[in-house]
Coordinates of C-alpha atoms in Angstrom, one line a residue:
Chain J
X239 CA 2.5 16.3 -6.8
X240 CA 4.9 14.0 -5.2
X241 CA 5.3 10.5 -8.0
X242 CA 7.4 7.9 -7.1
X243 CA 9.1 5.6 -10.1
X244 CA 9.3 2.4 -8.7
X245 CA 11.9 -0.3 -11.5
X246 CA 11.4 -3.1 -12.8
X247 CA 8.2 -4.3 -12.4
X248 CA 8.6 -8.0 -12.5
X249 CA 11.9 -9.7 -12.1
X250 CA 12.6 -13.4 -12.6
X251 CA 15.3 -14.6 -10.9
X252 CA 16.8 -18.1 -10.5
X253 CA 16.7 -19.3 -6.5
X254 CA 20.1 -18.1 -5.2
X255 CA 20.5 -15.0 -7.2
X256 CA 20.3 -11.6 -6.2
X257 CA 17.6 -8.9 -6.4
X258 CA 17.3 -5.7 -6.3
X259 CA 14.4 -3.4 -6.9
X260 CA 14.3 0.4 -7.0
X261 CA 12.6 3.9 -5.8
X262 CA 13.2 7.5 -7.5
X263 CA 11.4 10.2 -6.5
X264 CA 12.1 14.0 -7.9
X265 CA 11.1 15.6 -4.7
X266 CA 13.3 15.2 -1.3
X267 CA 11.4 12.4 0.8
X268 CA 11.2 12.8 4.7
X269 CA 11.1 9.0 4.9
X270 CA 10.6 5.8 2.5
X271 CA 9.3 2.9 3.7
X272 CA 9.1 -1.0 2.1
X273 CA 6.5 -2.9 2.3
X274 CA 5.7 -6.9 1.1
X275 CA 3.0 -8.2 -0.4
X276 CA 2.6 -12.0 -0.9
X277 CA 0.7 -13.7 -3.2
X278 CA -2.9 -13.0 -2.6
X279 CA -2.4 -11.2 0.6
X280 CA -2.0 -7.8 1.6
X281 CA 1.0 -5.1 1.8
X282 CA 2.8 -5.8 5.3
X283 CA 5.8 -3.1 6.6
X284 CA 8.8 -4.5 6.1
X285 CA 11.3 -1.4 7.3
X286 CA 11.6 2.3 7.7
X287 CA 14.1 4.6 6.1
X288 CA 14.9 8.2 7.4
X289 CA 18.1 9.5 7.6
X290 CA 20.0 10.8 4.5
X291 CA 22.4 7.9 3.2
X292 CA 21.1 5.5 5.9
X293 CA 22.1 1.6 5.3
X294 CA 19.7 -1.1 7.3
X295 CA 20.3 -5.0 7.0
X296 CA 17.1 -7.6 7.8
X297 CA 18.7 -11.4 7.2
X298 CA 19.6 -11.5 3.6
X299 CA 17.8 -7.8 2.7
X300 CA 19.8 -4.5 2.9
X301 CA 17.8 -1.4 2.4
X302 CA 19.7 2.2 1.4
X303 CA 18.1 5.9 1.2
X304 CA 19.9 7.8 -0.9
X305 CA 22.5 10.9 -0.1
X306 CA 19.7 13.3 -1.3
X307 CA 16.8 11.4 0.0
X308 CA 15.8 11.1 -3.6
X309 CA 15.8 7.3 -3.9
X310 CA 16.0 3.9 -2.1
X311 CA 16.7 0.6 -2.7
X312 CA 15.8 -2.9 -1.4
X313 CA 18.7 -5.6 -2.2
X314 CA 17.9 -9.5 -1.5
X315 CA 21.2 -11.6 -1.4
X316 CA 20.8 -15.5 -2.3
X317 CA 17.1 -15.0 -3.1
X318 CA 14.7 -18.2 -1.8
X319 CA 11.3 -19.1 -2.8
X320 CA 9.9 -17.6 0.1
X321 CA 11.2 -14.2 -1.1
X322 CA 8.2 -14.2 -3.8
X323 CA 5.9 -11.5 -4.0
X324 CA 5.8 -7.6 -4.7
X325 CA 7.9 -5.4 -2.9
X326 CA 6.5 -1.7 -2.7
X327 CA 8.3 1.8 -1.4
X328 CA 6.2 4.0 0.5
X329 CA 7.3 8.0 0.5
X330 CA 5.8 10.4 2.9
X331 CA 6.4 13.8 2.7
X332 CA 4.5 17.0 2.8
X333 CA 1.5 15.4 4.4
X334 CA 1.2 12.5 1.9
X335 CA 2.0 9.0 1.2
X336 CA 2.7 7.5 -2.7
X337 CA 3.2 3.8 -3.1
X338 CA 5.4 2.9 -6.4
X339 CA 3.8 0.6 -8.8
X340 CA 6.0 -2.4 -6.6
X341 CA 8.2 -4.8 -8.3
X342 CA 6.8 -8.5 -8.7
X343 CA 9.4 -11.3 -7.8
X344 CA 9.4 -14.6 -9.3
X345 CA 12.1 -16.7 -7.7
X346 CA 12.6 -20.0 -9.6
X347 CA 13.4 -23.3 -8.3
Chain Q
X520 CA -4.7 -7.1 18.8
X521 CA -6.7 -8.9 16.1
X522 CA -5.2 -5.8 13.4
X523 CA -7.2 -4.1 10.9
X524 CA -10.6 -5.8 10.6
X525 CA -12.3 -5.7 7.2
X526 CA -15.7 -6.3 6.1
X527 CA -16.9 -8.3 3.9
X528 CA -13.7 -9.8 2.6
X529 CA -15.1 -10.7 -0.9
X530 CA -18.3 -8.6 -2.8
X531 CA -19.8 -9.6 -5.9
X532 CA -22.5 -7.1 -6.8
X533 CA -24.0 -5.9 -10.2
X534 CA -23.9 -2.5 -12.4
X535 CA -25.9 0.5 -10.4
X536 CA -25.8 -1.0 -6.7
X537 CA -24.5 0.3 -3.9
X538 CA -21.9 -1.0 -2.1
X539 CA -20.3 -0.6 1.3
X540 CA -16.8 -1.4 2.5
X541 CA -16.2 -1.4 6.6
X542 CA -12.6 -0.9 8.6
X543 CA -12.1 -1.2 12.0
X544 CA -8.5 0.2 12.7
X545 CA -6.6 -0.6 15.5
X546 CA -7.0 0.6 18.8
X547 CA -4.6 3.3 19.5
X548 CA -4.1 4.3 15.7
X549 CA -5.4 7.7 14.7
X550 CA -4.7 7.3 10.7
X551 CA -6.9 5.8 8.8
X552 CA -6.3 5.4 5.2
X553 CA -8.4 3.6 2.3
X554 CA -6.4 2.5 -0.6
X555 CA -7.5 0.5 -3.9
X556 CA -5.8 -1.7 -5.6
X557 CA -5.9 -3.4 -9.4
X558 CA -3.2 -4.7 -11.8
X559 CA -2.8 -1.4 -13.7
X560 CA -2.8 1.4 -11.5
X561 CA -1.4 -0.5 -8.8
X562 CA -1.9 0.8 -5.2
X563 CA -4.0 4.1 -5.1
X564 CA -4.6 6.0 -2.0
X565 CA -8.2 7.1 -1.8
X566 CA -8.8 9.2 1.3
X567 CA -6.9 9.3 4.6
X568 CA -8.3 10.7 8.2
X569 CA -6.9 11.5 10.8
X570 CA -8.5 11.8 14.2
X571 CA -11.5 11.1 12.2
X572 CA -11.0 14.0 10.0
X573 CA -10.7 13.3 6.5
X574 CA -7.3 15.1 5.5
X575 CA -6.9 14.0 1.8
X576 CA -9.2 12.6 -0.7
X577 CA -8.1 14.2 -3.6
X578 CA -7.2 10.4 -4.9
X579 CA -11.3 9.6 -4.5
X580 CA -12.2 8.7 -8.4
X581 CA -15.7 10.5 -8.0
X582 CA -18.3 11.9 -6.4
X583 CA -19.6 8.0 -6.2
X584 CA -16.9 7.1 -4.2
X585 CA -17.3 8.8 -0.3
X586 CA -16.3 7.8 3.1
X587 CA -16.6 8.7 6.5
X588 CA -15.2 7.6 9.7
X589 CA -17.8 9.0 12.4
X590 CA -15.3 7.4 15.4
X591 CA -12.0 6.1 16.1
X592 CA -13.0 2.6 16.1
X593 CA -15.2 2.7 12.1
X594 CA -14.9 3.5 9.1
X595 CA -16.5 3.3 5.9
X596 CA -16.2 3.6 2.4
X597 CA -19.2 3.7 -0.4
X598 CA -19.6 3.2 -3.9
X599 CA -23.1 4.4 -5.5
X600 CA -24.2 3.6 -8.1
X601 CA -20.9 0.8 -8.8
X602 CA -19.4 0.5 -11.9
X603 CA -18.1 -2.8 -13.3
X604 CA -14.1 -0.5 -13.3
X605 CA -14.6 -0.4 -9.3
X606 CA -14.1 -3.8 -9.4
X607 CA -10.3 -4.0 -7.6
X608 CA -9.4 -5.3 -4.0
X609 CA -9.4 -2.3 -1.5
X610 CA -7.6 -2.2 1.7
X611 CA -7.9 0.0 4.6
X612 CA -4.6 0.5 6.5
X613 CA -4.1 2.0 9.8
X614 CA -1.0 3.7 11.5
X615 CA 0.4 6.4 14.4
X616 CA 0.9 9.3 12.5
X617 CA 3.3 8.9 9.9
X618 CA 4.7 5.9 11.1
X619 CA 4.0 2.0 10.1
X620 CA 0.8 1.7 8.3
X621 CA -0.9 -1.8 9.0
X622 CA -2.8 -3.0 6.3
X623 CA -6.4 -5.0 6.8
X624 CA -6.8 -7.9 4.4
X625 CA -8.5 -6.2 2.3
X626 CA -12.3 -6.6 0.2
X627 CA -12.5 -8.2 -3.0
X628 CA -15.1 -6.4 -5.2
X629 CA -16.2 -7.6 -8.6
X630 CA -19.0 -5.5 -10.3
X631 CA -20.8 -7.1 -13.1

């Protein structure tokens, strides 16, 4: 069935540094989404990724999809406290959805 | 829209009862999907309808776990007889299709 490998797990980065957390799959993905979960609180969308190769920029997050639609990536630049929680990838494909495991942020003051 | 309505939000029950979990998606959305979530497996999906038709619930633990959605508007998802390993936080999520899934707040079960 369709897994999705989702690295690291945690990361703990210093405010200001950079992040980046990411998604491999060994089947081609129709789409990969991101997702957000704070602190006690649930997952909330973050962006949508469909097109092979495709680059999209929210503030200080950039978000790629791979040539092959394999794997996917979610970069923070200048990270900020605010930026804490676990970030997820979503793929759909053949009438399914598979979260990864999500990658926990600590961003120290 | 007041999103995905959950009910109750936290459930403390004991070994061998039942236990029912309620989702209202939002209006307009015709996936439904239940997921659970704990600190090692992560986020599971556990069943997803659509137009009220359960499509996939291959990721359902057991035959103790079942759910139905018997309209557009409700959905629900039992546990009988609970087990103190159901204990996670399990959200419903609802979407167009494929596209953005909008997650409810989710239930906080604890089985003793």
């Amino acid at each position: 069935g369709q897994q999705v490998m989702q690295i690291p797990q945690y990361q703990h980065v210093q405010e200001g540094e950079d992040f980046t957390t990411y998604c491999n799959s060994s089947t081609t993905l129709s789409n990969i989404q991101w997702y957000k979960q704070r602190p006690g609180g649930h997952p909330v969308f973050l962006i949508q990724l469909v097109k092979s190769g495709e680059v999209k920029k929210q503030k200080r997050l950039t978000f790629q999809f791979g040539e092959a639609k394999k794997n996917s990536s979610l970069h923070i630049t200048a990270t900020q406290t605010t930026d804490v929680g676990t970030y997820f990838c979503a793929a759909t494909g053949y009438q399914k959805v598979t979260f990864g495991i999500g990658t926990k942020l600590q961003v120290i003051p | 829209d007041a999103g995905v309505i959950q009910s109750p939000r936290h459930e403390v029950t004991e070994m061998g009862q039942e236990v029912t979990l309620r989702c209202k998606p939002i209006s307009g959305h015709n996936s439904l999907f239940w997921y659970r979530q704990t600190m090692m497996r992560g986020l599971e999906l556990l069943i997803y309808f659509n137009n009220n038709v359960p499509i996939d619930d291959s990721g359902m633990p057991e035959d103790r776990f079942s759910a139905k959605m018997p309209n557009a508007s409700f959905s629900t998802l039992k546990i009988q007889p609970s087990e103190p390993r159901d204990s996670a936080v399990y959200f419903c999520a609802s979407s167009f299709g494929w596209e953005t899934q909008y997650f409810g707040p989710g239930t906080r079960l604890l089985v003793l």
